[in-house]
PDB file of C-alpha atoms in Angstrom:
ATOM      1  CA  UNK A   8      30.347  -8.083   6.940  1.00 46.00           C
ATOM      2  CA  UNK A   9      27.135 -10.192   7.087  1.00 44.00           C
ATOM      3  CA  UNK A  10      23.963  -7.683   8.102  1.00 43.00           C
ATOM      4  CA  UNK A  11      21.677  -9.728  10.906  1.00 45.00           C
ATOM      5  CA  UNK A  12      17.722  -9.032  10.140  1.00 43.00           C
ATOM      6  CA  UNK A  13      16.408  -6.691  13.194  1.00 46.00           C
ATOM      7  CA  UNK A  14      12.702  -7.674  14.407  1.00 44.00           C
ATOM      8  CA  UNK A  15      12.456  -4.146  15.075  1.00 43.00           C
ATOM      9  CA  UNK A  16      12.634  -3.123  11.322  1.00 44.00           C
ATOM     10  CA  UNK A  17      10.623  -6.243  10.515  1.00 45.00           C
ATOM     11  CA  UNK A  18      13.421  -7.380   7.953  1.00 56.00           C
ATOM     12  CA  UNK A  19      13.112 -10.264   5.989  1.00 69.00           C
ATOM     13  CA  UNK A  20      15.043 -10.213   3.208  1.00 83.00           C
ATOM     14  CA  UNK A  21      14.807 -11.853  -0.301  1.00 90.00           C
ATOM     15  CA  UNK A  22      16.800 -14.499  -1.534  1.00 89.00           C
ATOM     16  CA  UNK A  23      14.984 -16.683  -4.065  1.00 93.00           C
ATOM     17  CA  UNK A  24      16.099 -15.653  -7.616  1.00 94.00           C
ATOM     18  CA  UNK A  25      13.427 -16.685  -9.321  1.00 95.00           C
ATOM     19  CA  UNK A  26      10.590 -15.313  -7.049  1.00 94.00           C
ATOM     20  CA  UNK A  27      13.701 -11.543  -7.886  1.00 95.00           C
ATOM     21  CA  UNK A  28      12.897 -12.330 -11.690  1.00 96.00           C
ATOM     22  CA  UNK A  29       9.357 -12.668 -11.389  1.00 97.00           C
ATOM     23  CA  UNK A  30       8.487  -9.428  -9.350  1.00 96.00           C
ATOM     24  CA  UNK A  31      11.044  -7.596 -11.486  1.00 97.00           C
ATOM     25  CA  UNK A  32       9.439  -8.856 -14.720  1.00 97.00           C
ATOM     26  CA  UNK A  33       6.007  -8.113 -13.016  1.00 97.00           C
ATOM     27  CA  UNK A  34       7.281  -4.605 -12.221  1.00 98.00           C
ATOM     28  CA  UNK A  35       8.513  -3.973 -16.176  1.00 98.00           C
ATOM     29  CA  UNK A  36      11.468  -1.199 -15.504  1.00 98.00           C
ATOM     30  CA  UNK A  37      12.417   0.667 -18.558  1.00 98.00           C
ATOM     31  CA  UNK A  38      15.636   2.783 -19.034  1.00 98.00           C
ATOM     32  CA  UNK A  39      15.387   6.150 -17.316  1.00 98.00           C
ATOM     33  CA  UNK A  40      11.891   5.745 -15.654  1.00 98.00           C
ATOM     34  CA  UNK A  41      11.967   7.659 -12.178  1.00 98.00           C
ATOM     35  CA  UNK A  42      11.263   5.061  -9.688  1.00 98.00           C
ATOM     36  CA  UNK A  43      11.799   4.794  -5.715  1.00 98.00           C
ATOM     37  CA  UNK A  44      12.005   1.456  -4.290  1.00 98.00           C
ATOM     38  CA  UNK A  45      11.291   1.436  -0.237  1.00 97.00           C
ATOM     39  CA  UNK A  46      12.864  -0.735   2.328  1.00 93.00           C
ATOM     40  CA  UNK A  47      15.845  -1.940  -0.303  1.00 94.00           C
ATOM     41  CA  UNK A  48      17.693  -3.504   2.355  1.00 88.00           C
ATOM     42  CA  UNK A  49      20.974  -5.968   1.104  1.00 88.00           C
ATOM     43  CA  UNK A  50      19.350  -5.012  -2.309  1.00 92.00           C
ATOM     44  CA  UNK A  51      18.526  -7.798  -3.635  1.00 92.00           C
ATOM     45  CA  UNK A  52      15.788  -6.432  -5.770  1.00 95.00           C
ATOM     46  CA  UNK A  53      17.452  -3.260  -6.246  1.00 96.00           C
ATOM     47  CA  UNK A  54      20.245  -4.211  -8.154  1.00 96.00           C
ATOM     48  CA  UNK A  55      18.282  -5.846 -11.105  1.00 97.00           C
ATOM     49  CA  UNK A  56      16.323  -2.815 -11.211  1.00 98.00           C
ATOM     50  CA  UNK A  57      18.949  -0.281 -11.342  1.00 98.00           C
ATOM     51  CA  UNK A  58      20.877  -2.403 -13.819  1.00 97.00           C
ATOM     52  CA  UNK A  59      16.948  -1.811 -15.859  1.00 98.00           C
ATOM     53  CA  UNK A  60      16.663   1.828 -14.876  1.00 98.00           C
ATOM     54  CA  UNK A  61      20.568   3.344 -14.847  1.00 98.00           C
ATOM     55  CA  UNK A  62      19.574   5.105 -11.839  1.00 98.00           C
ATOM     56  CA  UNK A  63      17.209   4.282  -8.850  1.00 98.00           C
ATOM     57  CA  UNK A  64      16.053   6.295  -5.815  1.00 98.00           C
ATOM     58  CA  UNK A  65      15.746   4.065  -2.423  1.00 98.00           C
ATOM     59  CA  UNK A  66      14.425   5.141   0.991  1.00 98.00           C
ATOM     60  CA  UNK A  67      16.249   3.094   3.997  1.00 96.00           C
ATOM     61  CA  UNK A  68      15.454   3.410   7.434  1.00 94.00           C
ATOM     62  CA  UNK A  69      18.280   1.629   8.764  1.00 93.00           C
ATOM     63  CA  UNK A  70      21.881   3.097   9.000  1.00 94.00           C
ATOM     64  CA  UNK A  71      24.213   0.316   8.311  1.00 93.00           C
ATOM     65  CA  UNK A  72      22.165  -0.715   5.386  1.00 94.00           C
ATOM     66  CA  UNK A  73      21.933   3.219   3.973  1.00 96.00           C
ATOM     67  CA  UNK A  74      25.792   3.088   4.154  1.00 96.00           C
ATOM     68  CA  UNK A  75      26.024   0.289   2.365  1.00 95.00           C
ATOM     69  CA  UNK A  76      23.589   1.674  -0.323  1.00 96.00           C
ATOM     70  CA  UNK A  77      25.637   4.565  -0.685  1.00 97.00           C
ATOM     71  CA  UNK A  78      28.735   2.545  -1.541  1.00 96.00           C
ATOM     72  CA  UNK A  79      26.622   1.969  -4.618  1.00 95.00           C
ATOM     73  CA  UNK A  80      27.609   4.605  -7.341  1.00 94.00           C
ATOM     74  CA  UNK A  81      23.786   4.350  -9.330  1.00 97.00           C
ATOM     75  CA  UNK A  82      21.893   5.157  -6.108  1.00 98.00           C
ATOM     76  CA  UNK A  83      20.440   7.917  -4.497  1.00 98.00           C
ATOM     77  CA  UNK A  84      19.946   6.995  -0.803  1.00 98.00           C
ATOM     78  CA  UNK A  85      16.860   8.652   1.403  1.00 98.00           C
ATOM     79  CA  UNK A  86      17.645   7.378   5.279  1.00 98.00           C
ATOM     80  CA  UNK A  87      14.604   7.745   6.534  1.00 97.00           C
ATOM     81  CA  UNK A  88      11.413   6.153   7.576  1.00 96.00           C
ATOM     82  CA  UNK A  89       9.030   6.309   4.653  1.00 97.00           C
ATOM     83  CA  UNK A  90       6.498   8.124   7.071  1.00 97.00           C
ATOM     84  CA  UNK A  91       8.106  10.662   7.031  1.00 98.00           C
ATOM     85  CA  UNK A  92       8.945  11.417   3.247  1.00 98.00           C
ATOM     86  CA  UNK A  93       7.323  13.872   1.085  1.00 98.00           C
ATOM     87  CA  UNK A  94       7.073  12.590  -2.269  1.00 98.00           C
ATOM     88  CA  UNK A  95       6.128  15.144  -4.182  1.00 98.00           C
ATOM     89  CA  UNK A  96       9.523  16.545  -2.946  1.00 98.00           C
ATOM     90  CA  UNK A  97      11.159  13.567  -4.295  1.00 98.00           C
ATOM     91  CA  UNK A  98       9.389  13.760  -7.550  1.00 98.00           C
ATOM     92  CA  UNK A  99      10.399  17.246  -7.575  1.00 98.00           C
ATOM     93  CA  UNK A 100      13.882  16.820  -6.749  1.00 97.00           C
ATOM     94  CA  UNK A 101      13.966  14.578  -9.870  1.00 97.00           C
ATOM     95  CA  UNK A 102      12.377  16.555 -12.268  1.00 98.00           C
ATOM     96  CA  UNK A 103       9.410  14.665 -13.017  1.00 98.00           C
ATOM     97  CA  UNK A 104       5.723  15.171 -12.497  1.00 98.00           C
ATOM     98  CA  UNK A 105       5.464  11.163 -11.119  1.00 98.00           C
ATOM     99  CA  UNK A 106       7.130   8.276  -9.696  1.00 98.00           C
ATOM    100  CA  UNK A 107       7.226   4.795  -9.820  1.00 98.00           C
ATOM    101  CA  UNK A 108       6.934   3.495  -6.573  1.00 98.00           C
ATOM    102  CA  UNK A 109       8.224  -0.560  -5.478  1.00 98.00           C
ATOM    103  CA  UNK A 110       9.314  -2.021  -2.438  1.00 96.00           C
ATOM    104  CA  UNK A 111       9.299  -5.473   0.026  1.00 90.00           C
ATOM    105  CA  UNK A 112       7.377  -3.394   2.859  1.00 90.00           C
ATOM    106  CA  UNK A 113       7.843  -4.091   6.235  1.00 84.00           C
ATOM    107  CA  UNK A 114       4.972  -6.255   7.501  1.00 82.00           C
ATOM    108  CA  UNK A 115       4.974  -4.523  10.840  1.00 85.00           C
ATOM    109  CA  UNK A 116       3.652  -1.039   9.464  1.00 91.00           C
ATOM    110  CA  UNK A 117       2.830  -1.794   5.825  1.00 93.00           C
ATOM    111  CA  UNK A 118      -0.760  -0.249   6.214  1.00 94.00           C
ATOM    112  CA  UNK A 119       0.222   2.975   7.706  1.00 96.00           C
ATOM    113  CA  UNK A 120       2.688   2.572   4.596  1.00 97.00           C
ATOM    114  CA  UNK A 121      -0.200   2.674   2.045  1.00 97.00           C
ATOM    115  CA  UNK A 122      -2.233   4.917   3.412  1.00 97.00           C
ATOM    116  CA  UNK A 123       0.648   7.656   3.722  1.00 97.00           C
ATOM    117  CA  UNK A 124       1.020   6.945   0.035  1.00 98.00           C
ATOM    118  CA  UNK A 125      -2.628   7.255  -0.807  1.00 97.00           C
ATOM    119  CA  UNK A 126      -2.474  10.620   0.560  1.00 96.00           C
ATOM    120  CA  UNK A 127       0.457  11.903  -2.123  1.00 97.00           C
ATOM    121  CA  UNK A 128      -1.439   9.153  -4.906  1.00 97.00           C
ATOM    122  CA  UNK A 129      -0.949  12.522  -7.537  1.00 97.00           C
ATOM    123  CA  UNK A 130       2.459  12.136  -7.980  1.00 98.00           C
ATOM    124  CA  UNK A 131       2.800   8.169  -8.026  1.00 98.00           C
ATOM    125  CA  UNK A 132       2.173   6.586 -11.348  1.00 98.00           C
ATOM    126  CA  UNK A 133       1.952   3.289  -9.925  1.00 98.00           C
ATOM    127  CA  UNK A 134       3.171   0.810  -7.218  1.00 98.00           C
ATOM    128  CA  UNK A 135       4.721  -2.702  -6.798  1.00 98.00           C
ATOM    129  CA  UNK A 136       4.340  -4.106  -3.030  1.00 98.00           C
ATOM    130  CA  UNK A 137       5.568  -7.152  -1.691  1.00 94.00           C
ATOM    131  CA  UNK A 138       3.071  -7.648   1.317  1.00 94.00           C
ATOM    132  CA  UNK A 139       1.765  -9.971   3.866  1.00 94.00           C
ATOM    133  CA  UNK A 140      -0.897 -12.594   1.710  1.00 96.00           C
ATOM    134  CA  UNK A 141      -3.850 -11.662   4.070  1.00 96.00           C
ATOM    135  CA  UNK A 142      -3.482  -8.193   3.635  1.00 96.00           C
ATOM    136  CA  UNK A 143      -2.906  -8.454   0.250  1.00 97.00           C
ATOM    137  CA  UNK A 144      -6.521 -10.297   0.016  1.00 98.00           C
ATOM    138  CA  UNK A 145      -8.367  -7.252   1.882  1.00 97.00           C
ATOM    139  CA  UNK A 146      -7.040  -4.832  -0.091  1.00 98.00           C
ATOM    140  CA  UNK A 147      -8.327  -6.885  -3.539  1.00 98.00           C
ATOM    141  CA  UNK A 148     -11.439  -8.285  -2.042  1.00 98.00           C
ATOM    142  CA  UNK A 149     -14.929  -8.106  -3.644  1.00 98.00           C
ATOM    143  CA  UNK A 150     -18.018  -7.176  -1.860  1.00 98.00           C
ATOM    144  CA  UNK A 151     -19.703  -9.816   0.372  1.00 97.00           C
ATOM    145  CA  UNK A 152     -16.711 -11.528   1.256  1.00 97.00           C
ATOM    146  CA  UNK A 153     -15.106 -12.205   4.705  1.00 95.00           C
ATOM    147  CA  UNK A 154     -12.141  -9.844   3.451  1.00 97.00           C
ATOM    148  CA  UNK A 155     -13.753  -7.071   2.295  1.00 98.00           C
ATOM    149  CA  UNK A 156     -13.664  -4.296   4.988  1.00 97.00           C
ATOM    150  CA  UNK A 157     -12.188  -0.854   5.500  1.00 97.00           C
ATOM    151  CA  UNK A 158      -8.977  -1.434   3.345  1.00 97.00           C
ATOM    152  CA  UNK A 159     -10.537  -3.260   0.686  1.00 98.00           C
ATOM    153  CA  UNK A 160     -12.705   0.679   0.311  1.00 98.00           C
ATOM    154  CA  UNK A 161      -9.857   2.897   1.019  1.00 98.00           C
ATOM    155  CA  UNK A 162      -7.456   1.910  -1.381  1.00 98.00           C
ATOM    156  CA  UNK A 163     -10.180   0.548  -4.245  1.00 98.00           C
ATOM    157  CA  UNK A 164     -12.117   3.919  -5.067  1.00 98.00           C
ATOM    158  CA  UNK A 165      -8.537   5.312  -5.282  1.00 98.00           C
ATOM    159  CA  UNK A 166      -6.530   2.060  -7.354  1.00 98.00           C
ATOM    160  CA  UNK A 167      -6.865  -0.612  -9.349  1.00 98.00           C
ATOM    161  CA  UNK A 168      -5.266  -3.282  -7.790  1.00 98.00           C
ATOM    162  CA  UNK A 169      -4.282  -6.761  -8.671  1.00 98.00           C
ATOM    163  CA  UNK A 170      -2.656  -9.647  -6.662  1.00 98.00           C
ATOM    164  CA  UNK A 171      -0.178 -10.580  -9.096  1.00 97.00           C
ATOM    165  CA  UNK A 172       2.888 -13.355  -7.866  1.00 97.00           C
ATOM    166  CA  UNK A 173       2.397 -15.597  -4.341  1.00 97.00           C
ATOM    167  CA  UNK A 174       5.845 -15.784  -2.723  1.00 95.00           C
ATOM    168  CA  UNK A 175       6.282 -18.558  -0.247  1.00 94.00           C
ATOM    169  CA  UNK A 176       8.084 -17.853   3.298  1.00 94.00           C
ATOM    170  CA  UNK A 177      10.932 -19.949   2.098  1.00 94.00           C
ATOM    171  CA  UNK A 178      11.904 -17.127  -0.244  1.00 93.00           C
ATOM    172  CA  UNK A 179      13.397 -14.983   2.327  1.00 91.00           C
ATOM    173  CA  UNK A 180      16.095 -14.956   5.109  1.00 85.00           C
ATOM    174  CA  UNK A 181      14.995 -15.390   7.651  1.00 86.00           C
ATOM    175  CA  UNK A 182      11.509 -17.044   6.158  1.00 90.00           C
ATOM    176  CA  UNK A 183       8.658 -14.986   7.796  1.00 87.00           C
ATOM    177  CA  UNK A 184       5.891 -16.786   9.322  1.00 89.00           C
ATOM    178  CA  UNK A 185       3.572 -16.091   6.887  1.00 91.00           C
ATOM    179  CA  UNK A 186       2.949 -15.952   3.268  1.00 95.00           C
ATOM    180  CA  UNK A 187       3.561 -13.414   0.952  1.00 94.00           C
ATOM    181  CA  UNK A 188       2.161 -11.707  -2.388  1.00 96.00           C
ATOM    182  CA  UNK A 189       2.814  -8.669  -4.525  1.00 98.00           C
ATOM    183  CA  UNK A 190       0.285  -6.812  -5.465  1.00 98.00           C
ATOM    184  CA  UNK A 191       0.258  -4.228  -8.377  1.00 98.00           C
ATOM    185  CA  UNK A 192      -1.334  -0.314  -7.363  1.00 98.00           C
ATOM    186  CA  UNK A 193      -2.555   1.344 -10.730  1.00 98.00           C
ATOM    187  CA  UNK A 194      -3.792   4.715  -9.935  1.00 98.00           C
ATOM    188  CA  UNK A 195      -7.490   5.909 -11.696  1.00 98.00           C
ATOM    189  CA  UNK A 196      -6.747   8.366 -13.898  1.00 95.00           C
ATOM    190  CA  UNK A 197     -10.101   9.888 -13.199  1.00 95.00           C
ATOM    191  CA  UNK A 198     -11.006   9.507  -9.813  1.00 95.00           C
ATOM    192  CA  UNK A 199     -14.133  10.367  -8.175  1.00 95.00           C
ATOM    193  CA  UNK A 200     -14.299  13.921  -6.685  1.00 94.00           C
ATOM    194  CA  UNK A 201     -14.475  13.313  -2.571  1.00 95.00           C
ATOM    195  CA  UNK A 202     -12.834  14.253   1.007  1.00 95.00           C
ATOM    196  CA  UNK A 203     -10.767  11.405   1.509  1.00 95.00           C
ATOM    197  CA  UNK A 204     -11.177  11.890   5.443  1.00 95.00           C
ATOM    198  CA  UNK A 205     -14.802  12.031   5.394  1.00 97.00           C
ATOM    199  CA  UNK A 206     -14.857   8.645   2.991  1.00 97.00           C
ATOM    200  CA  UNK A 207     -12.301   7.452   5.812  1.00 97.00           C
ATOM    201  CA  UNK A 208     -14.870   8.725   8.603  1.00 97.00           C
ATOM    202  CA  UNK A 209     -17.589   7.122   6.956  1.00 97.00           C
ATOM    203  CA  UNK A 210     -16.111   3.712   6.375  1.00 98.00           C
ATOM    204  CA  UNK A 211     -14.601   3.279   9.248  1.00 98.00           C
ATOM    205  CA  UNK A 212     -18.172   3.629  11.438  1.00 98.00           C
ATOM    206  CA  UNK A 213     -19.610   1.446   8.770  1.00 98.00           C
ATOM    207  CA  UNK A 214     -17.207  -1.725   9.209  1.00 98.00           C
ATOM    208  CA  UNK A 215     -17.074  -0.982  13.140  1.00 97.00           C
ATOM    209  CA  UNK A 216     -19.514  -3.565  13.808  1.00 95.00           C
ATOM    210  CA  UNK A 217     -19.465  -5.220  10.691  1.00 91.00           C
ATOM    211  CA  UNK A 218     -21.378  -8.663  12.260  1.00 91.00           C
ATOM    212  CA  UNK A 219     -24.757  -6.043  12.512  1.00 96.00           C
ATOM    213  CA  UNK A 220     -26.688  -4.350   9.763  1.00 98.00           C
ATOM    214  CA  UNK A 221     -25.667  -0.979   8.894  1.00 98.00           C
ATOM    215  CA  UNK A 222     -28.659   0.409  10.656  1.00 97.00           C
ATOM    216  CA  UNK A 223     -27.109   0.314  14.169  1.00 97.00           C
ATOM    217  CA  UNK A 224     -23.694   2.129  13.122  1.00 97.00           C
ATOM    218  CA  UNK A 225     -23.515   3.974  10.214  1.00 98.00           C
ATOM    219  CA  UNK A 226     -27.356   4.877  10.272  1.00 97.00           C
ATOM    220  CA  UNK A 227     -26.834   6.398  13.430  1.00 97.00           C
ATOM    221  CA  UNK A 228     -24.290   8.469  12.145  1.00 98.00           C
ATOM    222  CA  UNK A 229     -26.439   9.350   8.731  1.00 97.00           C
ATOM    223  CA  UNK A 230     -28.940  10.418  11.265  1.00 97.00           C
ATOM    224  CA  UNK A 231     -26.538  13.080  13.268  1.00 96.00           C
ATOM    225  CA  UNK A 232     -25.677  14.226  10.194  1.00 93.00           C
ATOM    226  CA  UNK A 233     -29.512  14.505   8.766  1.00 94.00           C
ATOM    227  CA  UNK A 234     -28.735  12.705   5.678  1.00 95.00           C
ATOM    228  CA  UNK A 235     -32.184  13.211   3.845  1.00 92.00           C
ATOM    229  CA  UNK A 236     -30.779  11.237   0.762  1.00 94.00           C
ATOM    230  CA  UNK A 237     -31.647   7.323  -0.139  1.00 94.00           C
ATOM    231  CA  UNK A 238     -28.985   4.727   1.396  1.00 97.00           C
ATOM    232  CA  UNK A 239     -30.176   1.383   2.397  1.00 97.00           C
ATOM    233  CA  UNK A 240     -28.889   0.763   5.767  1.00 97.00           C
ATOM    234  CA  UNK A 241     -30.664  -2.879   5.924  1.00 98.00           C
ATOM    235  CA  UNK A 242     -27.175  -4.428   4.974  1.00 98.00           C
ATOM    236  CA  UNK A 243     -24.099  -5.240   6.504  1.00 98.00           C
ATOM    237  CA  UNK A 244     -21.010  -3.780   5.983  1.00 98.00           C
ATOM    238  CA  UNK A 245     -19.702  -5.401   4.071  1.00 98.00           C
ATOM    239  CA  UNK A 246     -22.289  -5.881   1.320  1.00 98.00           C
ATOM    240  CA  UNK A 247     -21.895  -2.369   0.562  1.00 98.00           C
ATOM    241  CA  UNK A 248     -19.888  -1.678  -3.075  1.00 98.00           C
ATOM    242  CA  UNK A 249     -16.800   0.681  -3.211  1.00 98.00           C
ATOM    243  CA  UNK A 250     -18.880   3.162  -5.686  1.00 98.00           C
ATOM    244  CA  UNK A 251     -22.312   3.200  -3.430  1.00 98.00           C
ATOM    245  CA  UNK A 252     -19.607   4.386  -0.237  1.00 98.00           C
ATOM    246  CA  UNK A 253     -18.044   6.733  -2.259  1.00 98.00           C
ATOM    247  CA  UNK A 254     -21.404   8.210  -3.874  1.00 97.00           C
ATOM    248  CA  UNK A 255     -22.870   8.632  -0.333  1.00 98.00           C
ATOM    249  CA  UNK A 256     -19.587  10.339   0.463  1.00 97.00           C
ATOM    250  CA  UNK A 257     -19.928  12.778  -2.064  1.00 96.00           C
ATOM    251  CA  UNK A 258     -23.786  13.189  -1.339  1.00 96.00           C
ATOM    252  CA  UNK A 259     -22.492  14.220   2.637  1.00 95.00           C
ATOM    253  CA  UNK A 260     -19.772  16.884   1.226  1.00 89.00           C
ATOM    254  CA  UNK A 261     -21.337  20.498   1.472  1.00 81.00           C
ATOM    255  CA  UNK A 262     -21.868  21.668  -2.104  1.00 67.00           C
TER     256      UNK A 262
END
């Protein structure tokens, strides 16, 4: 029986075989590596993975699709919406210390997506996202760019990312009406020492008027805080590297 895309879900599915190959190729499975693929839907990428892996973990929101999934003797279905999944559960339930994390993510909540993996980033060893372009090219951007904002921060200090395969709209069914990338997530082994919710805090005022220099927003706020350190607030926004926000993070976190 033929599954119709729901808007609600934001389902798009993928149908191009060689845009499959690439992002499977891109994603280099290897026999036996834990990995959870999100939004699987007719499976499509899924089954060239688990016929990599052996054995593949996929979290499905929608019913009719998870029943189908389970039909499928080398998965392990999660129904569920990926907000709501723990995993470091999953990783646990596995036996492993890490996952590897892929998936075609709906375009409707993709950033709530990332950031709910961000928080559980110590048990991911990396991730593989199809994604909207334009969000793709905030959360790669450079300083002093027209992309570089909030996202671009949050997920750099934490990542190393790279936009690695464009996929054009004509790739899916139905075609979306936008283009599409997949980016790859590397997480730093080493990563700087901070409160993720006061670098959130702080970014977020700093990019909240990011048309004025930094002096009318987040200098404001260094001032309520009485920030006695050296930060030069005579720039915009978005002029301001990943490393300076997250060393004036660190400077702001009681000792």
């Amino acid at each position: 029986m033929k599954h119709i895309p729901r808007k609600r879900f934001g389902q798009h599915f993928l149908s191009d075989h060689g845009i499959i190959d690439a992002i499977v190729q891109a994603i280099g499975p290897e026999p036996g590596q834990p990995m959870v693929e999100i939004g699987p839907g007719l499976a499509a990428l899924t089954q060239p993975l688990v016929e990599r892996l052996g054995r593949l973990t996929v979290i499905e929101l929608d019913r009719d699709l998870a029943a189908r999934l389970r039909l499928h003797g080398q998965l392990d279905v999660i129904e569920s919406d990926v907000l709501k999944v723990d995993f470091a559960q999953v990783a646990q339930s596995l036996g492993v210390p890490k996952v590897r994390v892929v998936g075609n993510l709906p375009y409707n909540i993709s950033t709530p997506i990332l950031f709910h993996l961000l928080e559980q980033v110590h048990v991911i060893e990396d991730q593989h996202f199809m994604l909207q372009k334009e969000v793709i090219d905030r959360m790669v951007a450079s300083p002093s760019t027209g992309d570089y904002g909030r996202l671009s921060v949050m997920l750099q200090w934490r990542y190393a990312m790279e936009d690695v395969l464009f996929v054009p709209p004509e790739s899916f069914d139905p075609p979306p009406r936008v283009d599409s990338a997949v980016v790859r997530m590397v997480p730093h082994a080493a990563p700087p020492q901070l409160s993720p919710a006061l670098l959130s805090e702080l970014v977020q005022v700093a990019f909240s008027q990011r048309r004025k220099l930094l002096r009318h927003t987040l200098g404001r706020w260094l001032e309520e805080r009485a920030f006695a350190g050296a930060f030069d607030t005579q720039r915009r926004a978005e002029e301001v590297p990943v490393h300076e926000y997250v060393a004036l993070a660190q400077s702001l976190q009681p000792a």
